[in-house]
């Protein structure tokens, strides 16, 4: 059984304060290589040394071992091409297990509007910020609040058979968050577009810096900072959600207590646990009166990431 704060720390597990971090974490941070793009004053990604050594880098990408930098070409199209060449070669020679989950989906690299893009399956190898949408659908009636909870397919390459948020998915390059939500709701939960467009309420973001473990599939220890755009959708009591693709095994309609018990038992995908805790805070279910770690939880659900969130002017 885990406490709510332990659930937050399980996902948001990149160290905050190195002076207080265990030596293992200090060493991890000390030896990270920084992914660098032209005209940025800070890294756009973080790469583990063993990934750096095993990666068949394109000759367009320069490695500076003294400074621990991986430098992308200055031109955006050249940077995208160089990343594509690198990851396609790594996939061709079967270098990384995580690339077996190749999606043929492009993620933005230097902010949501970035024109530098990379294959989704390779994003964690580079430690860039990725973006997603997560929606909690619920009903309210004589039995109180009930929450729609899906179980991920046992064949998923990441977090198989774990519980998830009602609708969740990654935002691809050039896609607006709400349009991503509409698409994912139809694909995963058979929710009609008009219901989502009319009823889904934007509720801010949840952000964290996750270091992946074996539940994610593929290599462990990969850097995965993420920002999730969060939405709520109140549904009529007679609504029934059902899977529309092979990513969801089944849906449950659970009480708040059932969801809380499943959270404590670590049945939820780590980032989905954070989204549900944020939902509980916003709906007055989790309060300073009933949660001793309330302030720590609220602060850590919205981590400040040292990555670009928008492209530089000439990326537009």
mmCIF file of N, CA, C and O in Angstrom, residues 256-290:
data_model
loop_
_atom_site.group_PDB
_atom_site.id
_atom_site.type_symbol
_atom_site.label_atom_id
_atom_site.label_comp_id
_atom_site.label_asym_id
_atom_site.label_seq_id
_atom_site.Cartn_x
_atom_site.Cartn_y
_atom_site.Cartn_z
ATOM 1 N N UNK A 256 -15.396 6.558 -5.802
ATOM 2 C CA UNK A 256 -14.156 7.222 -5.400
ATOM 3 C C UNK A 256 -13.348 6.307 -4.481
ATOM 4 O O UNK A 256 -12.122 6.200 -4.616
ATOM 5 N N UNK A 257 -14.010 5.624 -3.571
ATOM 6 C CA UNK A 257 -13.308 4.728 -2.652
ATOM 7 C C UNK A 257 -12.622 3.590 -3.408
ATOM 8 O O UNK A 257 -11.477 3.223 -3.087
ATOM 9 N N UNK A 258 -13.283 3.039 -4.403
ATOM 10 C CA UNK A 258 -12.665 1.965 -5.194
ATOM 11 C C UNK A 258 -11.434 2.477 -5.929
ATOM 12 O O UNK A 258 -10.408 1.781 -6.004
ATOM 13 N N UNK A 259 -11.524 3.685 -6.483
ATOM 14 C CA UNK A 259 -10.378 4.268 -7.177
ATOM 15 C C UNK A 259 -9.240 4.518 -6.203
ATOM 16 O O UNK A 259 -8.068 4.214 -6.495
ATOM 17 N N UNK A 260 -9.553 5.061 -5.036
ATOM 18 C CA UNK A 260 -8.520 5.317 -4.033
ATOM 19 C C UNK A 260 -7.828 4.026 -3.597
ATOM 20 O O UNK A 260 -6.614 4.000 -3.405
ATOM 21 N N UNK A 261 -8.586 2.943 -3.447
ATOM 22 C CA UNK A 261 -7.989 1.662 -3.059
ATOM 23 C C UNK A 261 -7.067 1.138 -4.155
ATOM 24 O O UNK A 261 -5.971 0.625 -3.869
ATOM 25 N N UNK A 262 -7.493 1.264 -5.406
ATOM 26 C CA UNK A 262 -6.664 0.812 -6.530
ATOM 27 C C UNK A 262 -5.391 1.650 -6.640
ATOM 28 O O UNK A 262 -4.325 1.125 -6.994
ATOM 29 N N UNK A 263 -5.498 2.936 -6.334
ATOM 30 C CA UNK A 263 -4.307 3.789 -6.318
ATOM 31 C C UNK A 263 -3.321 3.293 -5.269
ATOM 32 O O UNK A 263 -2.127 3.136 -5.549
ATOM 33 N N UNK A 264 -3.810 3.056 -4.067
ATOM 34 C CA UNK A 264 -2.936 2.619 -2.979
ATOM 35 C C UNK A 264 -2.276 1.279 -3.282
ATOM 36 O O UNK A 264 -1.155 1.014 -2.839
ATOM 37 N N UNK A 265 -2.957 0.449 -4.077
ATOM 38 C CA UNK A 265 -2.415 -0.862 -4.444
ATOM 39 C C UNK A 265 -1.495 -0.788 -5.660
ATOM 40 O O UNK A 265 -1.049 -1.818 -6.164
ATOM 41 N N UNK A 266 -1.231 0.435 -6.153
ATOM 42 C CA UNK A 266 -0.326 0.669 -7.284
ATOM 43 C C UNK A 266 -0.814 0.005 -8.573
ATOM 44 O O UNK A 266 -0.027 -0.455 -9.398
ATOM 45 N N UNK A 267 -2.125 -0.029 -8.754
ATOM 46 C CA UNK A 267 -2.689 -0.623 -9.963
ATOM 47 C C UNK A 267 -2.700 0.351 -11.142
ATOM 48 O O UNK A 267 -2.817 -0.074 -12.296
ATOM 49 N N UNK A 268 -2.571 1.650 -10.851
ATOM 50 C CA UNK A 268 -2.622 2.651 -11.917
ATOM 51 C C UNK A 268 -1.241 2.923 -12.508
ATOM 52 O O UNK A 268 -0.227 2.884 -11.798
ATOM 53 N N UNK A 269 -1.225 3.184 -13.801
ATOM 54 C CA UNK A 269 -0.024 3.702 -14.455
ATOM 55 C C UNK A 269 0.447 4.919 -13.675
ATOM 56 O O UNK A 269 -0.370 5.744 -13.249
ATOM 57 N N UNK A 270 1.767 5.065 -13.445
ATOM 58 C CA UNK A 270 2.246 6.114 -12.530
ATOM 59 C C UNK A 270 1.734 7.518 -12.830
ATOM 60 O O UNK A 270 1.302 8.233 -11.912
ATOM 61 N N UNK A 271 1.761 7.956 -14.096
ATOM 62 C CA UNK A 271 1.328 9.324 -14.360
ATOM 63 C C UNK A 271 -0.186 9.478 -14.240
ATOM 64 O O UNK A 271 -0.692 10.562 -13.929
ATOM 65 N N UNK A 272 -0.921 8.385 -14.437
ATOM 66 C CA UNK A 272 -2.373 8.445 -14.282
ATOM 67 C C UNK A 272 -2.757 8.622 -12.816
ATOM 68 O O UNK A 272 -3.781 9.238 -12.506
ATOM 69 N N UNK A 273 -1.949 8.084 -11.934
ATOM 70 C CA UNK A 273 -2.182 8.299 -10.503
ATOM 71 C C UNK A 273 -2.107 9.785 -10.175
ATOM 72 O O UNK A 273 -2.929 10.308 -9.409
ATOM 73 N N UNK A 274 -1.139 10.484 -10.757
ATOM 74 C CA UNK A 274 -1.008 11.923 -10.510
ATOM 75 C C UNK A 274 -2.219 12.688 -11.015
ATOM 76 O O UNK A 274 -2.722 13.597 -10.344
ATOM 77 N N UNK A 275 -2.712 12.333 -12.191
ATOM 78 C CA UNK A 275 -3.884 13.018 -12.756
ATOM 79 C C UNK A 275 -5.107 12.807 -11.871
ATOM 80 O O UNK A 275 -5.898 13.737 -11.660
ATOM 81 N N UNK A 276 -5.264 11.611 -11.330
ATOM 82 C CA UNK A 276 -6.393 11.355 -10.439
ATOM 83 C C UNK A 276 -6.259 12.115 -9.124
ATOM 84 O O UNK A 276 -7.246 12.638 -8.597
ATOM 85 N N UNK A 277 -5.055 12.200 -8.583
ATOM 86 C CA UNK A 277 -4.865 12.988 -7.366
ATOM 87 C C UNK A 277 -5.178 14.458 -7.607
ATOM 88 O O UNK A 277 -5.790 15.131 -6.771
ATOM 89 N N UNK A 278 -4.784 14.964 -8.772
ATOM 90 C CA UNK A 278 -5.121 16.342 -9.138
ATOM 91 C C UNK A 278 -6.639 16.508 -9.227
ATOM 92 O O UNK A 278 -7.193 17.517 -8.764
ATOM 93 N N UNK A 279 -7.325 15.529 -9.799
ATOM 94 C CA UNK A 279 -8.794 15.532 -9.879
ATOM 95 C C UNK A 279 -9.403 15.570 -8.477
ATOM 96 O O UNK A 279 -10.339 16.344 -8.209
ATOM 97 N N UNK A 280 -8.877 14.761 -7.571
ATOM 98 C CA UNK A 280 -9.399 14.724 -6.201
ATOM 99 C C UNK A 280 -9.185 16.061 -5.484
ATOM 100 O O UNK A 280 -10.043 16.499 -4.715
ATOM 101 N N UNK A 281 -8.046 16.703 -5.732
ATOM 102 C CA UNK A 281 -7.791 18.012 -5.131
ATOM 103 C C UNK A 281 -8.807 19.029 -5.650
ATOM 104 O O UNK A 281 -9.418 19.780 -4.876
ATOM 105 N N UNK A 282 -8.991 19.056 -6.961
ATOM 106 C CA UNK A 282 -9.883 20.058 -7.562
ATOM 107 C C UNK A 282 -11.342 19.868 -7.180
ATOM 108 O O UNK A 282 -12.130 20.818 -7.152
ATOM 109 N N UNK A 283 -11.736 18.635 -6.884
ATOM 110 C CA UNK A 283 -13.134 18.341 -6.541
ATOM 111 C C UNK A 283 -13.362 18.274 -5.033
ATOM 112 O O UNK A 283 -14.445 17.872 -4.593
ATOM 113 N N UNK A 284 -12.356 18.661 -4.262
ATOM 114 C CA UNK A 284 -12.527 18.718 -2.819
ATOM 115 C C UNK A 284 -12.585 17.367 -2.138
ATOM 116 O O UNK A 284 -13.032 17.251 -0.991
ATOM 117 N N UNK A 285 -12.121 16.331 -2.831
ATOM 118 C CA UNK A 285 -12.082 14.988 -2.250
ATOM 119 C C UNK A 285 -10.822 14.825 -1.406
ATOM 120 O O UNK A 285 -10.852 14.229 -0.326
ATOM 121 N N UNK A 286 -9.736 15.383 -1.893
ATOM 122 C CA UNK A 286 -8.465 15.396 -1.168
ATOM 123 C C UNK A 286 -8.252 16.808 -0.645
ATOM 124 O O UNK A 286 -8.161 17.758 -1.433
ATOM 125 N N UNK A 287 -8.208 16.963 0.673
ATOM 126 C CA UNK A 287 -8.125 18.288 1.277
ATOM 127 C C UNK A 287 -7.025 18.350 2.321
ATOM 128 O O UNK A 287 -6.482 17.323 2.735
ATOM 129 N N UNK A 288 -6.728 19.551 2.744
ATOM 130 C CA UNK A 288 -5.708 19.734 3.774
ATOM 131 C C UNK A 288 -6.154 19.115 5.100
ATOM 132 O O UNK A 288 -5.335 18.756 5.945
ATOM 133 N N UNK A 289 -7.479 18.968 5.275
ATOM 134 C CA UNK A 289 -7.990 18.381 6.517
ATOM 135 C C UNK A 289 -7.850 16.858 6.541
ATOM 136 O O UNK A 289 -7.683 16.269 7.623
ATOM 137 N N UNK A 290 -7.933 16.200 5.373
ATOM 138 C CA UNK A 290 -7.906 14.730 5.400
ATOM 139 C C UNK A 290 -6.633 14.117 4.825
ATOM 140 O O UNK A 290 -6.495 12.901 4.785
#
